[in-house]
CSV table of C-alpha atoms and ligand atoms in Angstrom, one decimal:
chain,number,residue,atom,x,y,z
I,1,MET,CA,125.6,64.4,78.6
I,2,LEU,CA,123.7,67.6,78.2
I,3,ASN,CA,122.2,67.7,74.6
I,4,LYS,CA,122.7,71.4,73.9
I,5,PHE,CA,120.6,71.2,70.8
I,6,GLN,CA,117.5,70.0,72.6
I,7,THR,CA,114.8,72.5,72.2
I,8,LEU,CA,112.3,73.3,75.0
I,9,TYR,CA,109.4,71.9,73.1
I,10,ARG,CA,111.1,68.6,72.3
I,11,HIS,CA,112.1,68.3,75.9
I,12,ILE,CA,108.6,68.9,77.1
I,13,ILE,CA,107.2,66.3,74.7
I,14,GLU,CA,109.8,63.7,75.7
I,15,GLU,CA,109.0,64.3,79.3
I,16,GLU,CA,105.2,64.0,78.7
I,17,ARG,CA,105.7,60.8,76.7
I,18,LYS,CA,107.0,59.1,79.9
I,19,ILE,CA,103.5,59.4,81.3
I,20,PRO,CA,101.3,56.8,79.7
I,21,GLU,CA,97.9,58.6,80.1
I,22,ALA,CA,99.3,61.9,78.8
I,23,THR,CA,97.5,63.4,75.8
I,24,GLY,CA,100.0,66.0,74.7
I,25,GLN,CA,97.8,68.9,75.9
I,26,LEU,CA,100.2,70.0,78.7
I,27,SER,CA,103.1,70.1,76.2
I,28,ASP,CA,101.0,72.3,73.9
I,29,LEU,CA,100.1,74.6,76.8
I,30,LEU,CA,103.8,74.9,77.9
I,31,GLY,CA,104.7,75.5,74.3
I,32,ASP,CA,102.1,78.4,74.1
I,33,ILE,CA,103.5,79.9,77.3
I,34,ALA,CA,107.1,79.7,75.9
I,35,LEU,CA,105.9,81.4,72.7
I,36,ALA,CA,104.3,84.3,74.6
I,37,CYS,CA,107.5,84.7,76.6
I,38,LYS,CA,109.6,84.9,73.5
I,39,VAL,CA,107.4,87.7,72.3
I,40,ILE,CA,107.6,89.5,75.7
I,41,SER,CA,111.4,89.0,75.6
I,42,LEU,CA,111.5,90.8,72.3
I,43,GLU,CA,109.4,93.7,73.6
I,44,VAL,CA,111.5,93.9,76.8
I,45,ASN,CA,114.7,94.1,74.7
I,46,ARG,CA,113.4,96.9,72.5
I,47,ALA,CA,111.3,98.7,75.1
I,48,GLY,CA,113.7,101.6,75.2
I,49,LEU,CA,113.5,102.0,71.5
I,50,ILE,CA,109.8,102.2,71.0
I,51,ASP,CA,108.7,104.3,73.8
I,52,ILE,CA,106.9,101.5,75.6
I,53,LEU,CA,108.5,102.3,79.0
I,54,GLY,CA,106.7,104.3,81.6
I,55,MET,CA,103.3,104.2,83.3
I,56,THR,CA,99.9,103.5,81.8
I,57,GLY,CA,98.5,106.0,84.3
I,58,THR,CA,96.2,103.3,85.9
I,59,GLN,CA,96.5,101.1,88.9
I,60,ASN,CA,96.0,97.3,89.0
I,61,VAL,CA,93.9,95.4,91.5
I,62,GLN,CA,96.7,95.5,94.0
I,63,GLY,CA,96.6,99.3,94.0
I,64,GLU,CA,100.0,99.5,92.3
I,65,GLU,CA,100.8,101.5,89.2
I,66,VAL,CA,100.7,99.4,86.0
I,67,LYS,CA,103.6,99.8,83.7
I,68,LYS,CA,103.0,99.6,79.9
I,69,LEU,CA,105.0,96.4,79.7
I,70,ASP,CA,102.9,94.8,82.5
I,71,ASP,CA,99.8,95.5,80.4
I,72,TYR,CA,101.4,94.2,77.2
I,73,ALA,CA,102.6,91.0,78.8
I,74,ASN,CA,99.2,90.4,80.5
I,75,THR,CA,97.2,90.9,77.3
I,76,LEU,CA,99.5,88.8,75.2
I,77,LEU,CA,99.6,85.8,77.7
I,78,THR,CA,95.8,86.0,78.1
I,79,ARG,CA,95.2,86.0,74.4
I,80,ILE,CA,97.6,83.2,73.6
I,81,MET,CA,96.2,81.0,76.5
I,82,ARG,CA,92.6,81.7,75.2
I,83,LEU,CA,93.4,80.8,71.6
I,84,GLY,CA,95.5,77.8,72.6
I,85,GLY,CA,92.4,75.8,73.5
I,86,HIS,CA,93.6,74.0,76.6
I,87,THR,CA,92.6,76.3,79.4
I,88,CYS,CA,89.2,76.8,80.9
I,89,ALA,CA,90.2,79.8,83.1
I,90,ILE,CA,93.1,82.2,83.4
I,91,CYS,CA,94.2,84.0,86.5
I,92,SER,CA,96.6,86.9,86.4
I,93,GLU,CA,98.1,89.2,89.0
I,94,GLU,CA,96.9,92.1,86.8
I,95,GLU,CA,93.2,91.0,86.6
I,96,GLU,CA,90.7,91.6,89.4
I,97,SER,CA,89.0,88.3,89.0
I,98,PHE,CA,89.7,85.1,87.1
I,99,VAL,CA,89.0,85.1,83.4
I,100,PRO,CA,86.8,82.1,82.5
I,101,ILE,CA,87.0,80.9,78.9
I,102,ASP,CA,83.8,81.6,77.0
I,103,GLU,CA,81.4,78.6,77.0
I,104,LYS,CA,81.4,78.6,73.2
I,105,TYR,CA,85.0,77.8,73.0
I,106,CYS,CA,85.3,75.7,76.1
I,107,ASP,CA,84.7,72.0,76.1
I,108,PHE,CA,86.0,68.9,77.9
I,109,SER,CA,89.4,69.3,76.2
I,110,HIS,CA,90.0,72.5,78.2
I,111,LYS,CA,91.6,70.7,81.1
I,112,TYR,CA,93.8,73.4,82.6
I,113,ILE,CA,93.9,76.5,84.7
I,114,VAL,CA,96.9,78.9,84.3
I,115,HIS,CA,98.0,81.5,86.8
I,116,PHE,CA,100.6,84.0,86.0
I,117,ASP,CA,102.5,87.1,87.1
I,118,PRO,CA,103.0,88.5,83.6
I,119,LEU,CA,105.8,90.8,84.6
I,120,ASP,CA,107.6,90.3,87.9
I,121,GLY,CA,109.9,93.1,89.1
I,122,SER,CA,108.2,95.8,87.1
I,123,SER,CA,109.6,98.6,89.2
I,124,ASN,CA,112.9,97.6,87.6
I,125,ILE,CA,111.8,97.9,84.0
I,126,ASP,CA,112.9,101.4,83.4
I,127,ALA,CA,116.4,100.8,84.8
I,128,ASN,CA,117.4,97.9,82.5
I,129,ILE,CA,117.4,95.5,85.4
I,130,SER,CA,116.3,91.8,85.0
I,131,ILE,CA,112.6,91.2,85.2
I,132,GLY,CA,110.5,88.1,84.4
I,133,THR,CA,107.3,86.1,84.0
I,134,ILE,CA,106.1,83.5,86.5
I,135,PHE,CA,103.4,80.8,85.7
I,136,SER,CA,101.7,77.9,87.3
I,137,ILE,CA,99.4,75.3,85.8
I,138,TYR,CA,96.6,73.3,87.6
I,139,ARG,CA,94.2,70.6,86.3
I,140,ARG,CA,90.6,71.7,86.6
I,141,VAL,CA,88.4,70.1,89.2
I,142,SER,CA,85.1,70.9,87.5
I,143,THR,CA,84.2,68.7,84.6
I,144,LYS,CA,82.9,71.0,81.8
I,145,GLY,CA,82.2,74.5,80.7
I,146,PRO,CA,84.2,77.6,81.7
I,147,GLY,CA,86.4,77.3,84.8
I,148,THR,CA,85.1,78.2,88.2
I,149,ILE,CA,86.6,79.8,91.3
I,150,GLU,CA,87.1,76.3,92.8
I,151,ASP,CA,89.2,75.4,89.8
I,152,CYS,CA,91.3,78.5,90.4
I,153,LEU,CA,91.7,78.2,94.2
I,154,GLN,CA,93.7,75.0,94.6
I,155,THR,CA,96.6,74.4,97.0
I,156,GLY,CA,100.1,74.6,95.5
I,157,LEU,CA,100.5,70.9,95.9
I,158,LYS,CA,98.0,70.4,93.1
I,159,GLN,CA,100.2,72.2,90.5
I,160,VAL,CA,101.0,70.0,87.5
I,161,ALA,CA,103.7,72.4,86.2
I,162,ALA,CA,105.2,75.7,87.1
I,163,GLY,CA,108.0,77.9,85.7
I,164,TYR,CA,109.4,81.3,85.1
I,165,VAL,CA,111.3,83.2,82.5
I,166,VAL,CA,114.0,85.8,83.4
I,167,TYR,CA,114.6,88.6,80.8
I,168,GLY,CA,118.2,89.3,81.8
I,169,SER,CA,121.6,89.3,80.2
I,170,SER,CA,120.0,86.5,78.2
I,171,THR,CA,116.4,85.1,78.4
I,172,ILE,CA,116.1,81.9,80.3
I,173,MET,CA,113.0,79.7,80.9
I,174,VAL,CA,113.1,77.3,83.9
I,175,TYR,CA,110.2,74.8,84.3
I,176,THR,CA,109.1,71.7,86.2
I,177,ALA,CA,106.3,69.3,85.4
I,178,GLY,CA,106.9,67.4,88.6
I,179,LYS,CA,110.0,65.5,87.3
I,180,GLY,CA,113.0,67.7,88.0
I,181,VAL,CA,113.8,71.3,87.1
I,182,HIS,CA,115.1,72.2,83.7
I,183,GLY,CA,116.5,75.5,82.3
I,184,PHE,CA,116.5,76.6,78.6
I,185,THR,CA,118.3,79.7,77.3
I,186,LEU,CA,116.7,81.6,74.4
I,187,ASP,CA,119.0,81.7,71.3
I,188,PRO,CA,117.6,84.8,69.6
I,189,SER,CA,119.3,84.0,66.3
I,190,VAL,CA,117.2,80.8,65.9
I,191,GLY,CA,114.3,81.9,68.1
I,192,GLU,CA,114.4,78.7,70.2
I,193,PHE,CA,114.9,78.0,73.9
I,194,LEU,CA,117.8,75.5,74.0
I,195,LEU,CA,118.6,73.2,77.0
I,196,SER,CA,121.2,74.9,79.1
I,197,TYR,CA,120.6,73.3,82.6
I,198,GLY,CA,119.3,69.8,82.9
I,199,ASN,CA,118.0,68.5,86.3
I,200,MET,CA,118.9,71.6,88.3
I,201,THR,CA,119.5,71.3,92.0
I,202,ILE,CA,119.9,74.0,94.6
I,203,PRO,CA,122.8,73.7,97.0
I,204,LYS,CA,121.6,72.5,100.5
I,205,LYS,CA,123.3,75.3,102.3
I,206,SER,CA,124.4,78.7,101.0
I,207,LYS,CA,126.3,81.9,101.9
I,208,THR,CA,123.9,84.4,100.5
I,209,TYR,CA,120.7,86.1,101.7
I,210,SER,CA,118.3,88.2,99.7
I,211,THR,CA,115.8,90.5,101.4
I,212,ASN,CA,114.7,94.1,101.5
I,213,GLU,CA,116.6,95.0,104.7
I,214,GLY,CA,115.1,98.5,104.6
I,215,ASN,CA,112.1,96.8,106.3
I,216,TYR,CA,114.2,95.6,109.3
I,217,SER,CA,112.6,97.9,111.9
I,218,LYS,CA,109.2,96.5,110.9
I,219,TRP,CA,110.0,92.8,111.1
I,220,SER,CA,109.2,90.4,113.9
I,221,GLU,CA,111.9,89.6,116.5
I,222,GLY,CA,112.5,86.1,115.0
I,223,VAL,CA,113.3,87.5,111.5
I,224,LYS,CA,115.5,90.3,112.9
I,225,LYS,CA,117.5,87.8,115.0
I,226,TYR,CA,117.9,85.5,112.0
I,227,ILE,CA,119.3,88.3,109.8
I,228,ASP,CA,121.5,89.5,112.6
I,229,TYR,CA,122.8,85.9,112.9
I,230,LEU,CA,123.6,85.7,109.2
I,231,LYS,CA,125.6,88.9,109.5
I,232,SER,CA,127.6,87.9,112.5
I,233,LYS,CA,131.0,86.3,112.1
I,234,ASP,CA,131.6,82.5,112.4
I,235,SER,CA,133.9,80.8,110.0
I,236,LYS,CA,132.6,77.3,110.8
I,237,THR,CA,129.2,78.2,109.4
I,238,ASP,CA,130.5,80.5,106.6
I,239,ARG,CA,129.2,83.6,108.3
I,240,PRO,CA,128.8,86.5,107.6
I,241,TYR,CA,126.7,85.7,104.6
I,242,SER,CA,126.7,88.0,101.6
I,243,SER,CA,123.7,90.1,100.8
I,244,ARG,CA,122.3,90.2,97.2
I,245,TYR,CA,118.9,91.8,96.4
I,246,VAL,CA,117.8,92.7,92.9
I,247,GLY,CA,114.2,93.5,93.8
I,248,SER,CA,112.8,91.3,91.1
I,249,LEU,CA,111.8,88.0,92.7
I,250,VAL,CA,112.5,85.9,89.6
I,251,ALA,CA,116.0,87.3,89.3
I,252,ASP,CA,116.8,86.8,93.0
I,253,PHE,CA,115.3,83.3,93.0
I,254,HIS,CA,117.1,82.3,89.8
I,255,ARG,CA,120.5,83.4,91.2
I,256,ASN,CA,119.8,81.5,94.4
I,257,LEU,CA,118.7,78.4,92.5
I,258,LEU,CA,122.0,78.3,90.7
I,259,TYR,CA,124.4,79.3,93.4
I,260,GLY,CA,122.4,78.6,96.6
I,261,GLY,CA,120.8,81.3,98.7
I,262,ILE,CA,117.8,82.2,100.9
I,263,PHE,CA,115.2,84.8,99.8
I,264,LEU,CA,113.0,86.3,102.5
I,265,TYR,CA,110.0,88.6,102.1
I,266,PRO,CA,108.6,88.2,105.6
I,267,ALA,CA,105.5,89.7,107.2
I,268,ASP,CA,106.0,93.1,108.8
I,269,GLU,CA,104.0,95.2,111.2
I,270,LYS,CA,102.1,96.9,108.4
I,271,ASN,CA,101.8,93.9,106.0
I,272,LYS,CA,100.7,91.0,108.2
I,273,ASN,CA,100.8,88.6,105.2
I,274,GLY,CA,104.0,90.0,103.6
I,275,LYS,CA,103.9,91.4,100.1
I,276,LEU,CA,104.2,88.5,97.6
I,277,ARG,CA,101.2,86.7,96.2
I,278,LEU,CA,100.6,83.0,97.0
I,279,MET,CA,99.1,82.0,93.7
I,280,TYR,CA,101.2,84.0,91.2
I,281,GLU,CA,104.6,84.1,92.9
I,282,ALA,CA,105.0,81.9,96.0
I,283,ASN,CA,103.4,78.6,94.8
I,284,PRO,CA,105.1,78.3,91.4
I,285,LEU,CA,108.5,79.1,92.9
I,286,ALA,CA,107.8,76.7,95.8
I,287,MET,CA,107.1,73.8,93.4
I,288,ILE,CA,110.3,74.6,91.5
I,289,VAL,CA,112.5,74.9,94.6
I,290,GLU,CA,111.1,71.7,96.1
I,291,GLN,CA,111.7,69.8,92.9
I,292,ALA,CA,115.3,71.2,93.0
I,293,GLY,CA,115.8,69.9,96.6
I,294,GLY,CA,115.2,73.2,98.4
I,295,ARG,CA,112.4,74.4,100.7
I,296,ALA,CA,109.7,77.1,100.7
I,297,SER,CA,107.9,78.3,103.8
I,298,SER,CA,105.8,81.1,105.1
I,299,GLY,CA,107.9,80.9,108.3
I,300,THR,CA,105.5,78.6,110.0
I,301,LYS,CA,104.0,76.6,107.2
I,302,ARG,CA,105.0,74.9,104.0
I,303,ILE,CA,103.9,77.2,101.1
I,304,LEU,CA,102.5,74.3,99.0
I,305,GLU,CA,100.1,73.3,101.8
I,306,ILE,CA,98.5,76.8,102.3
I,307,ALA,CA,94.8,76.6,101.4
I,308,PRO,CA,94.1,79.7,99.3
I,309,GLU,CA,91.0,81.8,100.2
I,310,SER,CA,91.3,84.4,97.5
I,311,LEU,CA,93.2,84.8,94.2
I,312,HIS,CA,95.3,87.8,95.3
I,313,GLN,CA,96.1,86.4,98.7
I,314,ARG,CA,99.5,87.4,100.0
I,315,THR,CA,101.9,85.3,102.0
I,316,PRO,CA,105.2,85.8,103.8
I,317,LEU,CA,107.8,83.9,101.7
I,318,ILE,CA,111.1,82.3,102.8
I,319,ILE,CA,112.5,80.2,100.0
I,320,GLY,CA,115.8,78.7,98.9
I,321,SER,CA,118.5,76.4,100.2
I,322,GLU,CA,117.0,73.8,102.5
I,323,GLU,CA,119.3,74.2,105.5
I,324,ASP,CA,119.0,78.0,105.4
I,325,VAL,CA,115.2,77.9,105.3
I,326,LEU,CA,115.1,75.4,108.1
I,327,MET,CA,117.3,77.7,110.2
I,328,ALA,CA,115.1,80.8,109.5
I,329,GLU,CA,112.0,78.8,110.5
I,330,LYS,CA,113.8,77.8,113.8
I,331,PHE,CA,114.5,81.5,114.6
I,332,ILE,CA,110.9,82.4,113.9
I,333,LYS,CA,109.6,79.5,116.0
I,334,ASP,CA,111.9,80.3,118.9
I,335,ASN,CA,111.1,84.0,119.1
C,401,AHG,P1,105.6,92.7,90.8
C,401,AHG,O1,106.5,93.6,89.9
C,401,AHG,O2,105.0,91.6,90.0
C,401,AHG,O3,104.5,93.6,91.4
C,401,AHG,O4,106.5,92.1,91.9
C,401,AHG,C1,107.3,92.8,92.7
C,401,AHG,C2,107.8,92.1,93.8
C,401,AHG,C3,109.0,91.1,93.6
C,401,AHG,O5,109.4,90.9,92.3
C,401,AHG,C4,110.1,91.6,94.4
C,401,AHG,O6,110.8,90.6,95.1
C,401,AHG,C5,109.4,92.5,95.4
C,401,AHG,O7,108.2,92.9,94.8
C,401,AHG,C6,110.2,93.7,95.8
C,401,AHG,O8,109.6,94.4,96.8
C,401,AHG,P2,110.3,95.6,97.6
C,401,AHG,O9,110.5,96.7,96.6
C,401,AHG,O10,109.3,95.9,98.7
C,401,AHG,O11,111.6,95.1,98.1
C,402,MN,MN1,105.7,89.8,91.0
C,403,MN,MN1,103.8,91.6,88.2
C-alpha cells in the first residue's frame, strides 16, 4: 500500500540503502535539488505579487530572452549545488559553458555532475501556466579536482538519476534513480514532498498527441503523415487522437506519463535538430520514460544512446507511450 506519509528524502534514502556500495551522497544531492525546487515553487507562486515577472532584458546562450524567474532559478540551483559539496561541475541551459567547482572546495568526494533546465516553459510564466525544472545527474569520469568537459558530455545511458518538478495546480517532483519512477506532491503546509505516485508506469498505447502543429508545413513527410494518421478516423485504433499541447515540456510530459500520450518536437526545415536540448531536456525525460515502460527517440535513434558533442546540442524528440513512439518511428523510416 502507498505510504502517503513517506517523505521524498526518506524514500530516496531507503532506495539508496538497497545499493550496498552507496555512500549516501546521491541522497544528499537529490535532497539539495528538492530543497532548491521548494524555494523556486514558492517564488513561482508569489511571482505575481512581488514584481518578479517579466524580462531581465538580456538573452541567454540560446539567444532567447531570459525571464527574471529563469535567472532566479538558475542562480539558486547553482548556489545550492555548489554549497552541497557533492558536485564537481554544474551544467545549466542558462550558462554558456559548464561551471566547474573551484579546486579549493572540490575533492574526491565531489563525485557528481548535475545538468539542469532551471525553468522549463518560461514563455508561459506570465500567463499562470504550469512550468517546471528538469535535472539529470551523472557520475564523474575524471578522478579529482574540478569537473571537466568529458565529465559533462556523457551519453544519457550514463545518468544515475533524473527528475523534474512541475509547478502547477500543485507542485510535484518525479524522479528515478534507475529503479522505477516515483512522484511526490509538495504539501506546502508542512513544506515536504510526500509520496503520491509509487512506481509510475506509462500506458503502452495512448489516445493523445502533443506537438506544436503550427510547424506542420515545415515538417518532414514522415512526421506530417504520422500526424495526419493520428487525426484520421478508425475506431479499432482509437483514432482520431486528441490533441493536448501546453507548450511547457515538463507539463506535457507529466500529463502523458500519467494518462498516456506521445509528445513530438521534431526537426523542421529551419531547425534541423529540432528545438529541445539533449542534455537538459531530452536525456532526463528519456531516462524517466524508459524507467516507466515508455520510449524516447529522435525519430531514428534512441535518445539515451546519442553521443553528445556539445552541452547545448539540440535533438528532435519523440517521447511517450511505447507503441505510439514506435509507430511514429515507422512513419519516419518509411517516408
Ligand atoms: P525553455 O522554457 O526551457 O526554453 O523550454 C521551452 C521549450 C519546452 O518547454 C516546450 O515544449 C517548447 O519549448 C515549446 O516550444 P514552441 O513554443 O516552439 O512550441
Ligand atoms: Mn526547457
Ligand atoms: Mn529553460
